[in-house]
Amino acid sequence: MRSEKEMFELILHAAQADERIRGVLLAGSRADVSVPKDKYQDYDVEFYVTDIKTFYNNPDWVINQFGKPLIMQMPEAMRGATGNGHFNYQMIFPDGNRIDLSFVYKKYMDNGSPAIVLLDKDNGNGFFPPIHINPKHWHITPPTPQDYYSCTNNFWWCLNNVAKGIKRDELPYVKEVLDGWVRGTLHEMIDWYIGTQHGFDLSTGKCSKFIKKYLSPELYTRYVNTYSAGDYDDIWRAITIMCDLFHDLAVTVANHFNFIYRQDEEDGIRAYLRMTKE
């Protein structure tokens, strides 16, 4: 696998050789000093260009510069395109490196997220205004009372759909709701719980992928056990563990912020789950 130094040299060589490319920005995890470094990180790169038309849906140009990838995705040439005028090439190369390369024709919009200017041919007079990185951009945000209630209510409410799906033998629906909708609210509560224990000046990463670092071994084991196999007995087991874990975390968060935890809503859905299961 090519080193980070070799990859940056490759990226900058392509940009420096083309006058239409006026600047290069590094975003994503490689621009975030708080994210642990490893060889699997993508190179999230933005080329700021004077003419985007020639780079739009032109994979040959990219392949000529970077080599033929194992697989390429062009989101703006697919269904669900954003239509924002930018064009993105996502590529995995034979050595395992991945580049997500975006062509941008507007000035950089500073939103405080981690970003590093790798090349600026116009020395601040072109696409790049001064960049102000907000070190807390991806940090956990403490909940408002409405945030907290919305999360708790949605967790308990959505479980009724899981129970009905089990009784109807609708496994794809059950797994989608449980591991999508319900787990999403569990992750939100876990993040808030971690904030109450370690402070809110931290990030648990995309999809809460770093929570193992901040949870006790006992809590993390309970979290792991909220995942289920494909049979309904195991799904019911996982639901019980998930409910108990959510309750403990939610009560801790409520006590920390002096919020109201609506035990009656939990009791109501637990009664419905028992009724449906039996």
One Martini backbone bead per residue (centre of mass of N, CA, C, O) as a GRO file, in nm:
protein
  278
    1MET     BB    1   0.096   0.037   0.023
    2ARG     BB    2   0.071   0.352  -0.006
    3SER     BB    3   0.165   0.621   0.132
    4GLU     BB    4   0.077   0.925   0.239
    5LYS     BB    5   0.300   1.074   0.088
    6GLU     BB    6   0.242   0.948  -0.192
    7MET     BB    7  -0.053   1.042  -0.214
    8PHE     BB    8  -0.003   1.347  -0.196
    9GLU     BB    9   0.181   1.363  -0.441
   10LEU     BB   10  -0.027   1.266  -0.645
   11ILE     BB   11  -0.243   1.483  -0.595
   12LEU     BB   12  -0.060   1.738  -0.642
   13HIS     BB   13   0.036   1.674  -0.926
   14ALA     BB   14  -0.241   1.691  -1.063
   15ALA     BB   15  -0.295   1.991  -0.978
   16GLN     BB   16  -0.031   2.136  -1.081
   17ALA     BB   17  -0.074   2.045  -1.397
   18ASP     BB   18  -0.354   2.217  -1.369
   19GLU     BB   19  -0.490   2.532  -1.418
   20ARG     BB   20  -0.792   2.476  -1.333
   21ILE     BB   21  -0.652   2.405  -1.069
   22ARG     BB   22  -0.635   2.611  -0.765
   23GLY     BB   23  -0.715   2.391  -0.538
   24VAL     BB   24  -0.655   2.204  -0.221
   25LEU     BB   25  -0.858   1.993  -0.008
   26LEU     BB   26  -0.865   1.858   0.317
   27ALA     BB   27  -1.077   1.618   0.458
   28GLY     BB   28  -1.189   1.458   0.712
   29SER     BB   29  -1.004   1.243   0.908
   30ARG     BB   30  -0.716   1.354   0.804
   31ALA     BB   31  -0.799   1.654   0.926
   32ASP     BB   32  -0.837   1.508   1.211
   33VAL     BB   33  -0.652   1.499   1.503
   34SER     BB   34  -0.864   1.315   1.682
   35VAL     BB   35  -0.814   1.087   1.481
   36PRO     BB   36  -0.715   0.789   1.439
   37LYS     BB   37  -0.460   0.644   1.270
   38ASP     BB   38  -0.493   0.473   0.948
   39LYS     BB   39  -0.494   0.285   0.644
   40TYR     BB   40  -0.829   0.321   0.604
   41GLN     BB   41  -0.828   0.600   0.531
   42ASP     BB   42  -0.945   0.841   0.359
   43TYR     BB   43  -0.919   1.067   0.075
   44ASP     BB   44  -1.055   1.379   0.127
   45VAL     BB   45  -1.089   1.559  -0.177
   46GLU     BB   46  -1.061   1.900  -0.309
   47PHE     BB   47  -1.117   2.050  -0.624
   48TYR     BB   48  -1.057   2.378  -0.733
   49VAL     BB   49  -1.235   2.517  -1.012
   50THR     BB   50  -1.299   2.706  -1.314
   51ASP     BB   51  -1.397   2.427  -1.473
   52ILE     BB   52  -1.637   2.171  -1.442
   53LYS     BB   53  -1.729   2.040  -1.709
   54THR     BB   54  -1.460   1.870  -1.772
   55PHE     BB   55  -1.512   1.699  -1.482
   56TYR     BB   56  -1.785   1.597  -1.568
   57ASN     BB   57  -1.816   1.285  -1.619
   58ASN     BB   58  -1.467   1.211  -1.628
   59PRO     BB   59  -1.296   0.931  -1.568
   60ASP     BB   60  -1.047   0.945  -1.754
   61TRP     BB   61  -0.896   1.170  -1.610
   62VAL     BB   62  -0.863   1.025  -1.340
   63ILE     BB   63  -0.719   0.769  -1.443
   64ASN     BB   64  -0.472   0.917  -1.567
   65GLN     BB   65  -0.377   1.025  -1.278
   66PHE     BB   66  -0.439   0.751  -1.070
   67GLY     BB   67  -0.561   0.519  -1.204
   68LYS     BB   68  -0.704   0.211  -1.191
   69PRO     BB   69  -0.965   0.105  -1.029
   70LEU     BB   70  -1.153  -0.136  -0.885
   71ILE     BB   71  -1.360   0.097  -0.800
   72MET     BB   72  -1.636   0.320  -0.893
   73GLN     BB   73  -1.800   0.625  -0.779
   74MET     BB   74  -2.079   0.848  -0.907
   75PRO     BB   75  -2.322   1.009  -0.752
   76GLU     BB   76  -2.405   1.229  -0.984
   77ALA     BB   77  -2.474   0.962  -1.186
   78MET     BB   78  -2.701   0.895  -0.986
   79ARG     BB   79  -2.932   0.825  -0.794
   80GLY     BB   80  -2.978   1.093  -0.572
   81ALA     BB   81  -2.868   1.344  -0.658
   82THR     BB   82  -2.793   1.668  -0.549
   83GLY     BB   83  -2.734   1.906  -0.765
   84ASN     BB   84  -2.474   2.117  -0.677
   85GLY     BB   85  -2.236   2.092  -0.920
   86HIS     BB   86  -2.076   1.882  -0.818
   87PHE     BB   87  -1.803   1.629  -0.840
   88ASN     BB   88  -1.772   1.273  -0.764
   89TYR     BB   89  -1.493   1.046  -0.684
   90GLN     BB   90  -1.494   0.706  -0.593
   91MET     BB   91  -1.188   0.522  -0.493
   92ILE     BB   92  -1.041   0.195  -0.532
   93PHE     BB   93  -0.731   0.057  -0.509
   94PRO     BB   94  -0.514  -0.211  -0.539
   95ASP     BB   95  -0.367  -0.111  -0.252
   96GLY     BB   96  -0.640   0.014  -0.079
   97ASN     BB   97  -0.676   0.288  -0.155
   98ARG     BB   98  -0.880   0.589  -0.092
   99ILE     BB   99  -1.057   0.822  -0.306
  100ASP     BB  100  -1.235   1.133  -0.249
  101LEU     BB  101  -1.321   1.322  -0.532
  102SER     BB  102  -1.381   1.672  -0.561
  103PHE     BB  103  -1.546   1.907  -0.768
  104VAL     BB  104  -1.510   2.267  -0.736
  105TYR     BB  105  -1.651   2.614  -0.818
  106LYS     BB  106  -1.665   2.726  -0.535
  107LYS     BB  107  -1.629   2.866  -0.262
  108TYR     BB  108  -1.535   2.809   0.038
  109MET     BB  109  -1.736   2.677   0.304
  110ASP     BB  110  -1.721   2.776   0.626
  111ASN     BB  111  -1.809   2.536   0.909
  112GLY     BB  112  -1.559   2.426   1.106
  113SER     BB  113  -1.448   2.194   0.979
  114PRO     BB  114  -1.209   1.991   0.915
  115ALA     BB  115  -0.929   2.154   0.735
  116ILE     BB  116  -0.682   2.143   0.458
  117VAL     BB  117  -0.459   2.326   0.281
  118LEU     BB  118  -0.253   2.204   0.014
  119LEU     BB  119  -0.350   2.418  -0.219
  120ASP     BB  120  -0.273   2.771  -0.336
  121LYS     BB  121  -0.240   2.954  -0.624
  122ASP     BB  122  -0.383   3.242  -0.501
  123ASN     BB  123  -0.317   3.327  -0.208
  124GLY     BB  124  -0.631   3.395  -0.102
  125ASN     BB  125  -0.770   3.511  -0.397
  126GLY     BB  126  -0.982   3.277  -0.432
  127PHE     BB  127  -1.131   3.000  -0.285
  128PHE     BB  128  -0.979   3.085  -0.003
  129PRO     BB  129  -1.059   3.163   0.284
  130PRO     BB  130  -1.038   3.185   0.594
  131ILE     BB  131  -0.991   2.917   0.818
  132HIS     BB  132  -1.221   2.808   1.084
  133ILE     BB  133  -1.163   2.586   1.321
  134ASN     BB  134  -1.382   2.374   1.499
  135PRO     BB  135  -1.306   2.157   1.753
  136LYS     BB  136  -1.641   2.105   1.809
  137HIS     BB  137  -1.800   2.012   1.555
  138TRP     BB  138  -1.816   1.678   1.643
  139HIS     BB  139  -1.934   1.711   1.903
  140ILE     BB  140  -2.122   1.660   2.152
  141THR     BB  141  -2.456   1.754   2.210
  142PRO     BB  142  -2.639   1.876   2.429
  143PRO     BB  143  -2.947   1.837   2.542
  144THR     BB  144  -3.257   1.914   2.521
  145PRO     BB  145  -3.561   1.853   2.635
  146GLN     BB  146  -3.666   1.783   2.348
  147ASP     BB  147  -3.449   1.589   2.264
  148TYR     BB  148  -3.491   1.388   2.491
  149TYR     BB  149  -3.790   1.321   2.445
  150SER     BB  150  -3.772   1.237   2.150
  151CYS     BB  151  -3.586   0.998   2.198
  152THR     BB  152  -3.748   0.834   2.406
  153ASN     BB  153  -4.016   0.815   2.255
  154ASN     BB  154  -3.903   0.682   1.995
  155PHE     BB  155  -3.792   0.429   2.112
  156TRP     BB  156  -4.058   0.314   2.232
  157TRP     BB  157  -4.248   0.340   1.989
  158CYS     BB  158  -4.091   0.166   1.765
  159LEU     BB  159  -4.129  -0.117   1.908
  160ASN     BB  160  -4.414  -0.182   1.798
  161ASN     BB  161  -4.316  -0.253   1.510
  162VAL     BB  162  -4.141  -0.490   1.585
  163ALA     BB  163  -4.355  -0.671   1.713
  164LYS     BB  164  -4.543  -0.690   1.466
  165GLY     BB  165  -4.331  -0.806   1.271
  166ILE     BB  166  -4.291  -1.069   1.419
  167LYS     BB  167  -4.591  -1.173   1.408
  168ARG     BB  168  -4.577  -1.146   1.073
  169ASP     BB  169  -4.306  -1.239   0.955
  170GLU     BB  170  -4.101  -0.955   0.908
  171LEU     BB  171  -3.781  -0.951   0.908
  172PRO     BB  172  -3.679  -0.705   0.743
  173TYR     BB  173  -3.844  -0.501   0.905
  174VAL     BB  174  -3.741  -0.560   1.186
  175LYS     BB  175  -3.437  -0.499   1.133
  176GLU     BB  176  -3.470  -0.209   1.031
  177VAL     BB  177  -3.604  -0.087   1.284
  178LEU     BB  178  -3.410  -0.184   1.507
  179ASP     BB  179  -3.121  -0.108   1.349
  180GLY     BB  180  -3.224   0.185   1.288
  181TRP     BB  181  -3.429   0.350   1.454
  182VAL     BB  182  -3.370   0.245   1.744
  183ARG     BB  183  -3.057   0.255   1.744
  184GLY     BB  184  -3.033   0.556   1.694
  185THR     BB  185  -3.142   0.637   1.979
  186LEU     BB  186  -2.934   0.483   2.141
  187HIS     BB  187  -2.688   0.638   2.039
  188GLU     BB  188  -2.776   0.912   2.142
  189MET     BB  189  -2.781   0.831   2.443
  190ILE     BB  190  -2.490   0.739   2.463
  191ASP     BB  191  -2.363   1.008   2.401
  192TRP     BB  192  -2.485   1.159   2.643
  193TYR     BB  193  -2.368   0.979   2.857
  194ILE     BB  194  -2.074   1.029   2.789
  195GLY     BB  195  -2.091   1.332   2.849
  196THR     BB  196  -2.156   1.295   3.158
  197GLN     BB  197  -1.871   1.139   3.211
  198HIS     BB  198  -1.649   1.314   2.999
  199GLY     BB  199  -1.777   1.516   2.844
  200PHE     BB  200  -1.839   1.731   2.540
  201ASP     BB  201  -1.521   1.728   2.433
  202LEU     BB  202  -1.630   1.503   2.211
  203SER     BB  203  -1.615   1.215   1.989
  204THR     BB  204  -1.783   0.911   1.854
  205GLY     BB  205  -1.844   0.929   1.573
  206LYS     BB  206  -1.954   0.766   1.324
  207CYS     BB  207  -2.204   0.581   1.448
  208SER     BB  208  -2.055   0.552   1.725
  209LYS     BB  209  -1.759   0.398   1.682
  210PHE     BB  210  -1.614   0.502   1.980
  211ILE     BB  211  -1.765   0.389   2.243
  212LYS     BB  212  -1.565   0.184   2.367
  213LYS     BB  213  -1.372   0.406   2.487
  214TYR     BB  214  -1.618   0.521   2.703
  215LEU     BB  215  -1.712   0.256   2.800
  216SER     BB  216  -1.767   0.023   2.994
  217PRO     BB  217  -1.735  -0.309   2.976
  218GLU     BB  218  -2.025  -0.366   3.071
  219LEU     BB  219  -2.176  -0.176   2.877
  220TYR     BB  220  -2.056  -0.282   2.613
  221THR     BB  221  -2.163  -0.568   2.638
  222ARG     BB  222  -2.456  -0.490   2.637
  223TYR     BB  223  -2.451  -0.361   2.361
  224VAL     BB  224  -2.362  -0.607   2.195
  225ASN     BB  225  -2.630  -0.773   2.293
  226THR     BB  226  -2.831  -0.602   2.097
  227TYR     BB  227  -2.752  -0.803   1.897
  228SER     BB  228  -2.891  -1.011   1.639
  229ALA     BB  229  -3.020  -1.256   1.494
  230GLY     BB  230  -3.265  -1.420   1.269
  231ASP     BB  231  -3.424  -1.499   1.522
  232TYR     BB  232  -3.686  -1.429   1.734
  233ASP     BB  233  -3.572  -1.508   2.007
  234ASP     BB  234  -3.316  -1.327   1.976
  235ILE     BB  235  -3.467  -1.063   1.936
  236TRP     BB  236  -3.607  -1.057   2.210
  237ARG     BB  237  -3.350  -1.055   2.372
  238ALA     BB  238  -3.236  -0.788   2.255
  239ILE     BB  239  -3.468  -0.607   2.340
  240THR     BB  240  -3.436  -0.635   2.644
  241ILE     BB  241  -3.149  -0.523   2.659
  242MET     BB  242  -3.208  -0.253   2.523
  243CYS     BB  243  -3.415  -0.150   2.729
  244ASP     BB  244  -3.236  -0.161   2.982
  245LEU     BB  245  -3.012   0.021   2.876
  246PHE     BB  246  -3.176   0.270   2.808
  247HIS     BB  247  -3.286   0.325   3.084
  248ASP     BB  248  -3.017   0.371   3.236
  249LEU     BB  249  -2.917   0.603   3.057
  250ALA     BB  250  -3.165   0.795   3.067
  251VAL     BB  251  -3.164   0.840   3.374
  252THR     BB  252  -2.883   0.961   3.394
  253VAL     BB  253  -2.936   1.201   3.205
  254ALA     BB  254  -3.174   1.321   3.359
  255ASN     BB  255  -3.021   1.374   3.625
  256HIS     BB  256  -2.803   1.561   3.509
  257PHE     BB  257  -3.034   1.774   3.370
  258ASN     BB  258  -3.318   1.769   3.503
  259PHE     BB  259  -3.506   1.569   3.375
  260ILE     BB  260  -3.784   1.399   3.244
  261TYR     BB  261  -3.879   1.069   3.300
  262ARG     BB  262  -4.110   0.859   3.122
  263GLN     BB  263  -4.214   0.577   3.264
  264ASP     BB  264  -4.498   0.532   3.138
  265GLU     BB  265  -4.394   0.476   2.849
  266GLU     BB  266  -4.230   0.231   2.912
  267ASP     BB  267  -4.455   0.063   3.044
  268GLY     BB  268  -4.641   0.058   2.800
  269ILE     BB  269  -4.450  -0.089   2.592
  270ARG     BB  270  -4.387  -0.335   2.765
  271ALA     BB  271  -4.678  -0.434   2.770
  272TYR     BB  272  -4.705  -0.463   2.464
  273LEU     BB  273  -4.478  -0.668   2.424
  274ARG     BB  274  -4.598  -0.890   2.602
  275MET     BB  275  -4.865  -0.917   2.454
  276THR     BB  276  -4.746  -0.987   2.174
  277LYS     BB  277  -4.565  -1.230   2.251
  278GLU     BB  278  -4.815  -1.397   2.399
   0.00000   0.00000   0.00000
